[in-house]
Structure formats: structure tokens, C-alpha cells
Amino acid sequence: MTLPADVRPTIGDSTWFLHDRFGMFIHWGIYAMPARHEWVRRRERIDAEAYKAKYFDHFDPDLYDPQKWADAAANAGMKYFVITTKHHDGFCLWDSGLTDFKVTNTPYGKDVLRPMVEAFRSRGLKVGFYHSLIDWHHPDFVIDDNHPLAEHPDREKLNAGRDQKRYIEYLHGQVRELLTQFGPIHIAWFDFSYPTKRDEQGNIIRHGKGREDWDSENLIKMVRELQPGILVDNRLDLEEEWDYYTPEQWQPRIWPVKDGRRVVWEACQTFSGSWGYHRDESTWKSEDMLVQMLINTVSTGGNLLLNVGPTGRGEFDERALNALDAMGRWMHHHSRSIYGCTQAPDDIPAPLDGRYTYNPQTQRLYLHLYAWPFKQIWLDGLAGRIAYAQLLNDGSEVPWHETPADAQEQRGGTVRLMLPIVKPKVTVPVVEIILKR
Ligand code: GLC
């Protein structure tokens, strides 16, 4: 889908991204073993040695089979994936030449990234790399207020020998490895900036990190040189150079705007709250919520990146597989209302109890019904515009009337769709409305 004229242009190629709409986020690292949040090192103030001794020295995902992961993603209808090459703990999933803190030095002893990239590509998915700007393992990364050692009594002393410039070299060097050794990469997903905050007198109230601490300007320049066309997220603390906006763990109500212009955007969401595998979390989203989340996102012009946190043995756990399976069952019949779709034209008023998406190329409007109405539903603004309508789950005709049975129901150009009494047996039924050309 080409970028609509009223959307802020991207520097990278967003054509495929706007079409594909649905991707898989994967957070995997040695934090899968404590299985209580990927920030466990910070939350529990674990020092680097203890963290390494427990998890790095015992990481052995013996059941890891990336083809199974790729199959689960493809079957769910996902078209791209974004994998954490390194998270904030600094652990690297590939055989980096710049650190020892990498998967090849764990008991597992093998690169996990390359086979993953190959497996997902073999299922036709595009590849994105999440890379943490933050690194709690690197000895030159200056301890700030987010660091596991933030409250360490000797913080000043510990920071004395640290040189953020050297860390920047490391960061850029690793990004260079990632963007030169794994073939075409479609997304660079950097995470994240939290600039130092000062009060009105100029006193620091929070020590953070931003564009100077990553040298974001040169980093993004290199990224675009190495992978022309790559899309870059908005977390480098740069005003203009990013491609897309990334609301996390919340859903925009309307299409997000910057400087009065709609932007390309992608919501990232978890199944249960944390990104890394969390054994004891019980806040898993229901099938309905997940499907509606995808629809809501596309209906406001966005993409959904839905996260899986694989286990320490290298598998998607049963809860994740069930959720993906449910998405796949819905997508099997309804992907036409997702791929290549976006927000409905502004002159079509929103329906009651549901959402529209719209495919500008085929000029088809998709009515997603969140509450099944009794026999009929009134839609404003469509009189004279419908060529045909059908349910997507079975392709059965949905007849319509241009004149409401009761004059009180008439607003502007109201149409009445005639629905079966019983809701089709799908999570969210969809009526495909083919508009006259
Ligand atoms: C965050 C968190 C993190 C997660 C990410 C995903 O900012 O630090 O753990 O990887 O968002 O969006």
C-alpha cells in the first residue's frame, strides 16, 4: 500500500509495512530463565556477576527449533517479525565479534539468530532487529537511574572509569555486524531513550540517556547506508529522522499525528504484560481482546506487533501457541480486512458496536461487528454506494435496503444491512462491503 498523501512520509520503504499490518515481536534472552520479567536484573538489583553465574552459565535451550516459531507466526497471519538481538541486560543472540557475553559462549554454544532469520524468511516473513541502546552488562555504559546499580553506594566510584564514548563504539559496531551479516533487514527497532531531566533551576532530577549517549545521528546515518530502505522506529531521541511511531502497551484512539500530520505507526503489545517469558503472570489477554486489538489498530491506520516470550528451553509455551492459533483461525477467513487496509474514508461515519477498515485499492469497506445486532444494522453515509455485501467467514450474501423501515432511523444516506439472527461462529464477524467504483 502506498503512503496516503496526508501521511508524514517515511525515509525508509513503508510500502510493504503498510500492507502487511501484522507482525510478531520476540523477546528472548537469558531472562527467560528467571521467568519473571526481562527487567529482572534491574528490578531485583542483581549485579552482573550473579546474573551471569545463574543464567548465562546455564542457558541451554535444547528444544529450540526456529522453524516451529516461524510456522506459528505465519499461521497466525503475521508477515514480519522483530527479534531482540540484545536486550537491556546486554546478552547477545548472535556470535558477535565484539563481546563474550553472547549465546555461543553459553552451554548451548550455538548462534540462535541466524537459524531464526533463515526460518522466518523461509516462511516469507520480513526480518526486523530490535536492538537495545541500553546495556547493563557493558563496563563502559555509564550507570544512570535505570541501571541495576543505580542505588549502589559506590555508584560514583563505579562510574569513574566508565567511558560512554567507548560504549558508543561498541553499540555502533554491533549494529554494523547485525546489518551486514544477516542479509536484507527491513526494520531497525532501537530501544530506548530516556533523556536526563532537569528542574527549573537546571538541577538534574533524573540521570538518563538520549541522543548524545548513543550518538543517534551517526548511528541512524550508518543504518540507512548499510540497509537502504530500512524502517527505523522513533526511540533514538531524534526529532525528524525516524520512520514510525511505536506506542507500547496502549492503543491510540485516533490515528496518531505529529505536527498536524498523520504518521506511520505500530502498536506493540504483549499477551500478558511482560515481554520476556513470564511463568506466573495470569493477565493473559483473551482471544476477543487480541483480535479486536488488531482490528482497532488497522482501523486507525496502524500496524500491530504482537509479542511472544519464548521459554528458557527454546519453545513458545502453550498459552502463546493457543493465542497465536486463535489469531490464525480468525485471520484465515478475515485477513482481507487487515492486509492492505487502513482507516475508512473520513466521509463514512463510524458504525455502532464495531469498527471499519478499508482497502483503498479494492475500495472495499470492512465492517467488524463487536456486538452482534438483532437482524439488521444501520450504516450512515452509504446509500447509493454499495455494489455488493457479504460475510467474510463464508462468503454469504448480506442483502441491504437503502430506505430505513422507520423514518426515525434515517440520518445521512442510511443503509440497512440484513444479518442472520445467529452470530457466525467466529471471534469477530466481518461484513465485506464492496463499494461502487
Ligand atoms: C520497553 C522495555 C522493554 C521492552 C520494550 C518493548 O521500553 O524496556 O522491556 O523491550 O519496551 O517495546
Short mmCIF file of C-alpha atoms and ligand atoms in Angstrom, two decimals:
data_model
loop_
_atom_site.label_atom_id
_atom_site.label_comp_id
_atom_site.label_asym_id
_atom_site.label_seq_id
_atom_site.Cartn_x
_atom_site.Cartn_y
_atom_site.Cartn_z
CA MET A 1 0.00 0.00 0.00
CA THR A 2 1.47 3.34 -0.94
CA LEU A 3 1.62 6.04 1.65
CA PRO A 4 -1.50 8.23 1.53
CA ALA A 5 -0.80 11.88 0.69
CA ASP A 6 -1.89 13.10 4.12
CA VAL A 7 0.55 10.84 5.99
CA ARG A 8 4.02 12.01 7.05
CA PRO A 9 6.45 10.45 4.54
CA THR A 10 8.95 7.87 5.72
CA ILE A 11 12.61 7.81 4.74
CA GLY A 12 12.65 4.01 4.58
CA ASP A 13 10.31 1.93 2.44
CA SER A 14 6.94 1.68 4.18
CA THR A 15 5.01 0.16 1.26
CA TRP A 16 5.30 -3.42 2.46
CA PHE A 17 4.82 -2.36 6.08
CA LEU A 18 1.53 -0.62 5.43
CA HIS A 19 0.30 -3.63 3.52
CA ASP A 20 1.38 -6.34 5.96
CA ARG A 21 0.00 -4.75 9.15
CA PHE A 22 0.64 -7.66 11.48
CA GLY A 23 3.98 -8.80 12.90
CA MET A 24 5.49 -10.88 15.67
CA PHE A 25 7.74 -9.38 18.31
CA ILE A 26 10.04 -11.86 20.04
CA HIS A 27 11.77 -11.12 23.33
CA TRP A 28 14.24 -13.86 24.03
CA GLY A 29 17.33 -13.97 26.15
CA ILE A 30 18.65 -15.44 29.38
CA TYR A 31 15.92 -13.56 31.29
CA ALA A 32 13.60 -16.31 30.05
CA MET A 33 15.12 -18.48 32.79
CA PRO A 34 14.19 -16.42 35.89
CA ALA A 35 10.89 -16.14 34.00
CA ARG A 36 9.78 -13.08 35.92
CA HIS A 37 10.21 -10.14 33.52
CA GLU A 38 13.01 -9.12 31.18
CA TRP A 39 13.91 -6.28 33.55
CA VAL A 40 14.63 -8.75 36.36
CA ARG A 41 18.22 -7.54 36.70
CA ARG A 42 17.08 -4.00 37.38
CA ARG A 43 14.02 -4.94 39.42
CA GLU A 44 15.96 -7.17 41.78
CA ARG A 45 19.20 -5.16 41.63
CA ILE A 46 21.19 -8.20 40.52
CA ASP A 47 24.83 -7.49 39.79
CA ALA A 48 26.43 -8.60 36.55
CA GLU A 49 28.41 -11.50 38.04
CA ALA A 50 25.46 -13.05 39.85
CA TYR A 51 23.26 -12.70 36.79
CA LYS A 52 25.87 -14.32 34.62
CA ALA A 53 26.60 -17.14 37.05
CA LYS A 54 22.98 -18.16 37.29
CA TYR A 55 21.58 -17.66 33.86
CA PHE A 56 24.35 -17.21 31.28
CA ASP A 57 26.26 -20.19 32.65
CA HIS A 58 23.15 -22.38 32.44
CA PHE A 59 21.44 -21.22 29.27
CA ASP A 60 20.72 -24.28 27.17
CA PRO A 61 17.53 -24.05 25.08
CA ASP A 62 17.70 -27.66 23.95
CA LEU A 63 14.24 -27.63 22.36
CA TYR A 64 14.90 -24.57 20.22
CA ASP A 65 13.56 -25.09 16.70
CA PRO A 66 13.05 -21.76 14.94
CA GLN A 67 11.12 -23.41 12.13
CA LYS A 68 8.35 -24.07 14.66
CA TRP A 69 8.39 -20.42 15.70
CA ALA A 70 8.21 -19.30 12.09
CA ASP A 71 5.35 -21.70 11.41
CA ALA A 72 3.40 -20.38 14.40
CA ALA A 73 3.89 -16.78 13.24
CA ALA A 74 2.97 -17.50 9.62
CA ASN A 75 -0.09 -19.50 10.64
CA ALA A 76 -1.25 -16.61 12.82
CA GLY A 77 -1.16 -14.39 9.73
CA MET A 78 1.94 -12.46 10.72
CA LYS A 79 4.02 -11.12 7.86
CA TYR A 80 7.16 -9.89 9.62
CA PHE A 81 8.99 -10.42 12.85
CA VAL A 82 11.21 -8.36 15.12
CA ILE A 83 13.67 -10.19 17.34
CA THR A 84 15.63 -8.84 20.30
CA THR A 85 19.21 -9.25 19.11
CA LYS A 86 20.21 -7.80 22.50
CA HIS A 87 18.02 -6.60 25.35
CA HIS A 88 18.94 -4.23 28.19
CA ASP A 89 20.85 -6.97 30.02
CA GLY A 90 23.37 -6.93 27.16
CA PHE A 91 23.11 -10.61 26.28
CA CYS A 92 23.62 -11.16 22.53
CA LEU A 93 21.78 -13.76 20.47
CA TRP A 94 24.40 -13.89 17.73
CA ASP A 95 28.11 -14.66 17.54
CA SER A 96 29.27 -11.06 17.89
CA GLY A 97 32.96 -10.38 17.45
CA LEU A 98 32.78 -7.56 19.99
CA THR A 99 31.75 -9.31 23.21
CA ASP A 100 31.99 -12.56 25.11
CA PHE A 101 28.52 -12.08 26.54
CA LYS A 102 26.83 -13.99 23.75
CA VAL A 103 24.89 -17.15 23.17
CA THR A 104 27.80 -19.03 21.61
CA ASN A 105 29.59 -18.89 24.97
CA THR A 106 26.69 -20.40 26.93
CA PRO A 107 26.32 -24.16 27.37
CA TYR A 108 24.08 -24.09 24.28
CA GLY A 109 27.14 -23.00 22.33
CA LYS A 110 25.48 -22.06 19.03
CA ASP A 111 24.24 -18.94 17.30
CA VAL A 112 20.45 -18.74 17.61
CA LEU A 113 19.89 -15.64 15.47
CA ARG A 114 20.99 -16.87 12.05
CA PRO A 115 18.81 -20.00 12.05
CA MET A 116 15.90 -17.87 13.25
CA VAL A 117 16.32 -15.34 10.46
CA GLU A 118 16.55 -18.16 7.93
CA ALA A 119 13.49 -19.96 9.28
CA PHE A 120 11.28 -16.87 9.25
CA ARG A 121 12.49 -15.91 5.78
CA SER A 122 11.66 -19.40 4.56
CA ARG A 123 8.05 -18.72 5.58
CA GLY A 124 8.07 -15.43 3.71
CA LEU A 125 8.29 -13.16 6.74
CA LYS A 126 10.34 -9.99 6.67
CA VAL A 127 13.07 -9.53 9.27
CA GLY A 128 13.38 -6.78 11.86
CA PHE A 129 16.02 -6.38 14.54
CA TYR A 130 15.21 -4.93 17.94
CA HIS A 131 18.43 -3.73 19.48
CA SER A 132 18.70 -2.31 22.96
CA LEU A 133 20.51 1.00 23.19
CA ILE A 134 20.73 0.33 26.89
CA ASP A 135 23.33 -2.18 28.06
CA TRP A 136 23.63 -3.10 31.72
CA HIS A 137 26.46 -5.52 31.07
CA HIS A 138 28.93 -3.34 29.22
CA PRO A 139 31.70 -1.97 31.50
CA ASP A 140 31.69 1.45 29.80
CA PHE A 141 27.95 2.03 29.94
CA VAL A 142 27.59 4.86 32.44
CA ILE A 143 25.37 3.90 35.37
CA ASP A 144 22.21 6.02 35.29
CA ASP A 145 18.95 5.99 37.22
CA ASN A 146 17.59 2.98 35.30
CA HIS A 147 20.63 0.81 35.84
CA PRO A 148 20.65 -2.23 38.17
CA LEU A 149 23.46 -0.50 40.07
CA ALA A 150 21.66 2.86 40.25
CA GLU A 151 21.35 2.72 44.04
CA HIS A 152 24.80 1.22 44.60
CA PRO A 153 26.56 3.14 47.41
CA ASP A 154 29.71 3.37 45.27
CA ARG A 155 27.96 4.45 42.11
CA GLU A 156 30.20 7.48 41.63
CA LYS A 157 33.30 5.38 42.03
CA LEU A 158 31.99 2.70 39.73
CA ASN A 159 31.31 5.32 37.09
CA ALA A 160 34.77 6.87 37.35
CA GLY A 161 36.36 4.51 34.87
CA ARG A 162 33.39 4.27 32.53
CA ASP A 163 33.57 5.93 29.14
CA GLN A 164 30.28 6.23 27.30
CA LYS A 165 32.22 7.06 24.10
CA ARG A 166 33.70 3.60 24.12
CA TYR A 167 30.25 2.19 24.66
CA ILE A 168 29.02 4.15 21.63
CA GLU A 169 31.72 2.49 19.53
CA TYR A 170 30.58 -0.89 20.76
CA LEU A 171 26.93 -0.09 20.06
CA HIS A 172 27.65 1.14 16.54
CA GLY A 173 30.00 -1.78 15.91
CA GLN A 174 27.37 -4.32 16.86
CA VAL A 175 24.71 -2.64 14.77
CA ARG A 176 27.14 -2.78 11.85
CA GLU A 177 27.57 -6.53 12.40
CA LEU A 178 23.82 -7.04 12.51
CA LEU A 179 23.18 -5.05 9.36
CA THR A 180 25.98 -6.59 7.31
CA GLN A 181 25.96 -10.27 8.27
CA PHE A 182 22.32 -11.29 8.02
CA GLY A 183 21.15 -10.21 4.57
CA PRO A 184 18.34 -7.73 3.99
CA ILE A 185 16.88 -6.36 7.22
CA HIS A 186 13.63 -4.43 6.98
CA ILE A 187 13.33 -2.86 10.42
CA ALA A 188 15.76 -1.43 12.95
CA TRP A 189 13.89 -1.21 16.23
CA PHE A 190 16.06 0.66 18.74
CA ASP A 191 15.02 0.75 22.39
CA PHE A 192 15.04 3.27 24.11
CA SER A 193 15.90 6.87 25.09
CA TYR A 194 15.10 8.50 28.43
CA PRO A 195 16.95 11.80 28.38
CA THR A 196 18.25 13.36 31.56
CA LYS A 197 15.62 15.53 33.24
CA ARG A 198 16.31 18.82 34.96
CA ASP A 199 14.20 21.05 37.15
CA GLU A 200 13.67 24.75 36.52
CA GLN A 201 16.94 25.64 38.22
CA GLY A 202 18.79 23.26 35.96
CA ASN A 203 19.45 20.64 38.63
CA ILE A 204 19.34 17.08 37.42
CA ILE A 205 16.31 15.23 38.73
CA ARG A 206 16.84 12.06 36.70
CA HIS A 207 20.02 10.77 35.11
CA GLY A 208 19.04 9.23 31.79
CA LYS A 209 20.33 8.82 28.29
CA GLY A 210 19.46 10.32 24.95
CA ARG A 211 20.78 11.11 21.52
CA GLU A 212 24.31 12.14 22.63
CA ASP A 213 24.72 8.98 24.67
CA TRP A 214 24.05 6.81 21.61
CA ASP A 215 25.34 9.27 19.03
CA SER A 216 21.98 8.71 17.42
CA GLU A 217 22.68 10.95 14.45
CA ASN A 218 25.62 8.93 13.23
CA LEU A 219 24.01 5.68 14.21
CA ILE A 220 20.94 6.26 12.05
CA LYS A 221 23.11 7.53 9.20
CA MET A 222 25.08 4.29 9.26
CA VAL A 223 21.91 2.21 9.48
CA ARG A 224 20.46 3.83 6.38
CA GLU A 225 23.74 3.48 4.50
CA LEU A 226 24.09 -0.19 5.29
CA GLN A 227 20.45 -1.08 4.62
CA PRO A 228 18.84 1.44 2.28
CA GLY A 229 15.08 1.20 2.58
CA ILE A 230 15.16 0.02 6.19
CA LEU A 231 12.49 1.40 8.51
CA VAL A 232 13.66 2.85 11.83
CA ASP A 233 11.49 3.33 14.90
CA ASN A 234 11.23 6.56 16.88
CA ARG A 235 13.18 5.73 20.03
CA LEU A 236 16.57 7.21 19.20
CA ASP A 237 15.59 10.61 20.65
CA LEU A 238 15.75 12.24 17.21
CA GLU A 239 13.22 14.83 16.06
CA GLU A 240 12.85 14.04 12.39
CA GLU A 241 14.91 11.12 11.13
CA TRP A 242 12.66 8.30 12.34
CA ASP A 243 10.11 6.48 10.22
CA TYR A 244 7.44 5.31 12.57
CA TYR A 245 5.90 5.86 15.93
CA THR A 246 5.68 2.99 18.45
CA PRO A 247 3.01 3.24 21.15
CA GLU A 248 3.69 0.47 23.66
CA GLN A 249 1.13 -1.33 25.83
CA TRP A 250 -1.64 1.10 24.94
CA GLN A 251 -3.89 1.64 21.92
CA PRO A 252 -4.35 5.06 20.30
CA ARG A 253 -7.99 6.07 19.96
CA ILE A 254 -7.36 8.04 16.79
CA TRP A 255 -4.65 7.98 14.12
CA PRO A 256 -1.55 9.46 15.80
CA VAL A 257 -0.39 12.81 14.47
CA LYS A 258 2.90 14.75 14.54
CA ASP A 259 2.96 18.43 13.61
CA GLY A 260 -0.57 18.13 12.30
CA ARG A 261 0.24 15.16 10.08
CA ARG A 262 -0.76 11.54 10.45
CA VAL A 263 2.23 9.27 10.99
CA VAL A 264 3.07 5.68 10.16
CA TRP A 265 2.75 3.79 13.42
CA GLU A 266 2.89 0.38 15.04
CA ALA A 267 1.45 -0.60 18.41
CA CYS A 268 3.50 -3.18 20.27
CA GLN A 269 1.59 -5.38 22.67
CA THR A 270 2.20 -8.35 24.91
CA PHE A 271 -0.03 -11.31 25.60
CA SER A 272 0.27 -10.91 29.35
CA GLY A 273 2.21 -7.81 30.44
CA SER A 274 5.89 -8.62 30.38
CA TRP A 275 7.86 -9.09 27.16
CA GLY A 276 10.18 -11.85 28.23
CA TYR A 277 8.72 -15.22 29.20
CA HIS A 278 6.87 -14.85 32.49
CA ARG A 279 5.80 -18.05 34.12
CA ASP A 280 3.43 -16.75 36.75
CA GLU A 281 1.65 -13.91 35.05
CA SER A 282 -2.07 -14.53 34.77
CA THR A 283 -3.12 -11.39 32.92
CA TRP A 284 -3.28 -13.04 29.52
CA LYS A 285 -5.48 -11.24 27.02
CA SER A 286 -8.46 -13.14 25.70
CA GLU A 287 -8.92 -14.20 22.10
CA ASP A 288 -11.55 -11.45 21.67
CA MET A 289 -9.24 -8.77 23.01
CA LEU A 290 -6.40 -9.82 20.75
CA VAL A 291 -8.48 -9.94 17.60
CA GLN A 292 -10.13 -6.62 18.43
CA MET A 293 -6.74 -5.11 19.16
CA LEU A 294 -5.58 -5.98 15.66
CA ILE A 295 -8.77 -4.58 14.11
CA ASN A 296 -8.69 -1.42 16.22
CA THR A 297 -5.09 -0.82 15.18
CA VAL A 298 -5.71 -1.17 11.46
CA SER A 299 -8.92 0.87 11.74
CA THR A 300 -6.81 3.82 12.89
CA GLY A 301 -4.12 3.33 10.27
CA GLY A 302 -1.57 1.33 12.29
CA ASN A 303 0.29 -1.97 12.50
CA LEU A 304 0.27 -4.45 15.35
CA LEU A 305 3.44 -6.10 16.63
CA LEU A 306 2.33 -8.82 19.00
CA ASN A 307 4.93 -10.24 21.34
CA VAL A 308 5.92 -13.77 22.28
CA GLY A 309 8.43 -14.51 25.03
CA PRO A 310 9.84 -17.99 24.35
CA THR A 311 10.90 -20.17 27.28
CA GLY A 312 14.38 -20.99 28.50
CA ARG A 313 14.14 -24.31 26.70
CA GLY A 314 13.50 -22.56 23.44
CA GLU A 315 9.79 -23.02 22.90
CA PHE A 316 6.65 -20.93 22.71
CA ASP A 317 4.64 -22.02 25.72
CA GLU A 318 1.16 -23.43 25.39
CA ARG A 319 -0.59 -20.17 26.25
CA ALA A 320 1.26 -18.34 23.49
CA LEU A 321 0.61 -21.12 20.99
CA ASN A 322 -3.11 -21.11 21.81
CA ALA A 323 -3.33 -17.35 21.40
CA LEU A 324 -1.50 -17.48 18.07
CA ASP A 325 -3.70 -20.30 16.96
CA ALA A 326 -6.81 -18.24 17.73
CA MET A 327 -5.44 -15.30 15.74
CA GLY A 328 -4.72 -17.67 12.87
CA ARG A 329 -8.21 -19.10 12.87
CA TRP A 330 -9.69 -15.63 12.64
CA MET A 331 -7.17 -14.47 10.06
CA HIS A 332 -7.84 -17.50 7.88
CA HIS A 333 -11.22 -16.01 6.94
CA HIS A 334 -10.69 -12.36 7.64
CA SER A 335 -7.18 -11.35 6.60
CA ARG A 336 -8.74 -9.46 3.69
CA SER A 337 -9.95 -6.87 6.20
CA ILE A 338 -6.38 -6.48 7.55
CA TYR A 339 -3.80 -6.74 4.75
CA GLY A 340 -3.65 -3.63 2.61
CA CYS A 341 -6.27 -1.98 4.80
CA THR A 342 -6.37 1.24 6.74
CA GLN A 343 -8.76 3.73 8.29
CA ALA A 344 -12.07 4.20 6.44
CA PRO A 345 -12.56 7.40 4.42
CA ASP A 346 -13.48 10.39 6.58
CA ASP A 347 -16.91 10.78 4.94
CA ILE A 348 -18.10 7.41 6.21
CA PRO A 349 -19.33 7.77 9.81
CA ALA A 350 -18.13 5.12 12.28
CA PRO A 351 -20.54 2.21 12.85
CA LEU A 352 -22.11 1.39 16.20
CA ASP A 353 -20.63 -1.53 18.17
CA GLY A 354 -17.71 -2.14 15.87
CA ARG A 355 -15.03 -0.78 13.60
CA TYR A 356 -14.42 -0.24 9.93
CA THR A 357 -11.27 -0.90 8.00
CA TYR A 358 -10.91 -0.02 4.35
CA ASN A 359 -8.85 -1.19 1.41
CA PRO A 360 -8.23 1.87 -0.77
CA GLN A 361 -7.02 -0.22 -3.68
CA THR A 362 -10.03 -2.52 -3.97
CA GLN A 363 -12.39 0.09 -2.47
CA ARG A 364 -13.85 -2.43 -0.09
CA LEU A 365 -15.07 -1.44 3.31
CA TYR A 366 -14.95 -3.95 6.17
CA LEU A 367 -17.49 -3.80 8.94
CA HIS A 368 -16.27 -5.61 12.08
CA LEU A 369 -19.10 -6.34 14.48
CA TYR A 370 -18.09 -6.45 18.16
CA ALA A 371 -21.67 -6.91 19.37
CA TRP A 372 -23.98 -8.94 17.21
CA PRO A 373 -27.13 -6.93 16.45
CA PHE A 374 -30.61 -8.31 16.02
CA LYS A 375 -31.24 -8.96 12.31
CA GLN A 376 -30.10 -5.64 10.96
CA ILE A 377 -27.61 -2.88 11.34
CA TRP A 378 -27.94 0.71 10.15
CA LEU A 379 -24.95 2.30 8.50
CA ASP A 380 -24.86 6.00 7.75
CA GLY A 381 -23.40 7.59 4.67
CA LEU A 382 -23.52 4.54 2.43
CA ALA A 383 -26.76 4.95 0.47
CA GLY A 384 -26.11 4.63 -3.24
CA ARG A 385 -22.53 3.48 -2.67
CA ILE A 386 -22.81 -0.29 -2.18
CA ALA A 387 -22.29 -2.70 -5.09
CA TYR A 388 -22.41 -5.90 -3.01
CA ALA A 389 -22.02 -7.10 0.57
CA GLN A 390 -21.08 -10.46 2.06
CA LEU A 391 -19.95 -12.09 5.27
CA LEU A 392 -16.27 -12.93 5.10
CA ASN A 393 -16.43 -16.14 7.12
CA ASP A 394 -18.48 -17.97 4.47
CA GLY A 395 -18.92 -15.54 1.57
CA SER A 396 -22.68 -15.47 2.05
CA GLU A 397 -24.63 -12.54 0.69
CA VAL A 398 -25.74 -9.78 3.05
CA PRO A 399 -28.73 -8.02 1.49
CA TRP A 400 -29.25 -4.32 2.13
CA HIS A 401 -32.01 -1.74 1.92
CA GLU A 402 -31.44 1.86 1.07
CA THR A 403 -34.55 3.11 2.79
CA PRO A 404 -34.86 2.54 6.52
CA ALA A 405 -38.03 0.81 7.65
CA ASP A 406 -38.61 3.62 10.10
CA ALA A 407 -38.04 7.25 9.18
CA GLN A 408 -36.56 7.90 12.63
CA GLU A 409 -33.58 5.75 11.69
CA GLN A 410 -32.78 7.95 8.70
CA ARG A 411 -29.70 10.14 9.07
CA GLY A 412 -27.45 10.97 6.14
CA GLY A 413 -27.68 8.29 3.46
CA THR A 414 -28.50 5.46 5.83
CA VAL A 415 -28.39 1.86 4.65
CA ARG A 416 -29.80 -1.18 6.43
CA LEU A 417 -27.83 -4.43 6.23
CA MET A 418 -29.86 -7.59 6.79
CA LEU A 419 -27.99 -10.03 9.01
CA PRO A 420 -28.69 -13.58 10.13
CA ILE A 421 -30.23 -13.92 13.61
CA VAL A 422 -27.40 -16.06 14.86
CA LYS A 423 -23.89 -14.67 15.03
CA PRO A 424 -21.46 -16.59 12.80
CA LYS A 425 -19.15 -18.80 14.81
CA VAL A 426 -16.10 -16.56 14.59
CA THR A 427 -14.48 -14.27 17.14
CA VAL A 428 -15.42 -11.11 15.28
CA PRO A 429 -17.71 -11.38 12.24
CA VAL A 430 -16.89 -9.15 9.30
CA VAL A 431 -19.13 -7.88 6.52
CA GLU A 432 -17.25 -7.05 3.35
CA ILE A 433 -18.92 -4.10 1.64
CA ILE A 434 -17.85 -3.66 -1.95
CA LEU A 435 -18.30 -0.02 -2.84
CA LYS A 436 -19.32 1.15 -6.29
CA ARG A 437 -16.38 2.42 -8.30
C1 GLC B 1 10.44 -1.14 26.78
C2 GLC B 1 11.04 -2.04 27.76
C3 GLC B 1 11.16 -3.36 27.28
C4 GLC B 1 10.55 -3.81 26.01
C5 GLC B 1 10.16 -2.72 25.09
C6 GLC B 1 9.19 -3.11 24.02
O1 GLC B 1 10.72 0.10 26.70
O2 GLC B 1 12.20 -1.53 28.31
O3 GLC B 1 11.49 -4.31 28.18
O4 GLC B 1 11.52 -4.47 25.32
O5 GLC B 1 9.78 -1.62 25.70
O6 GLC B 1 8.56 -2.05 23.44
#
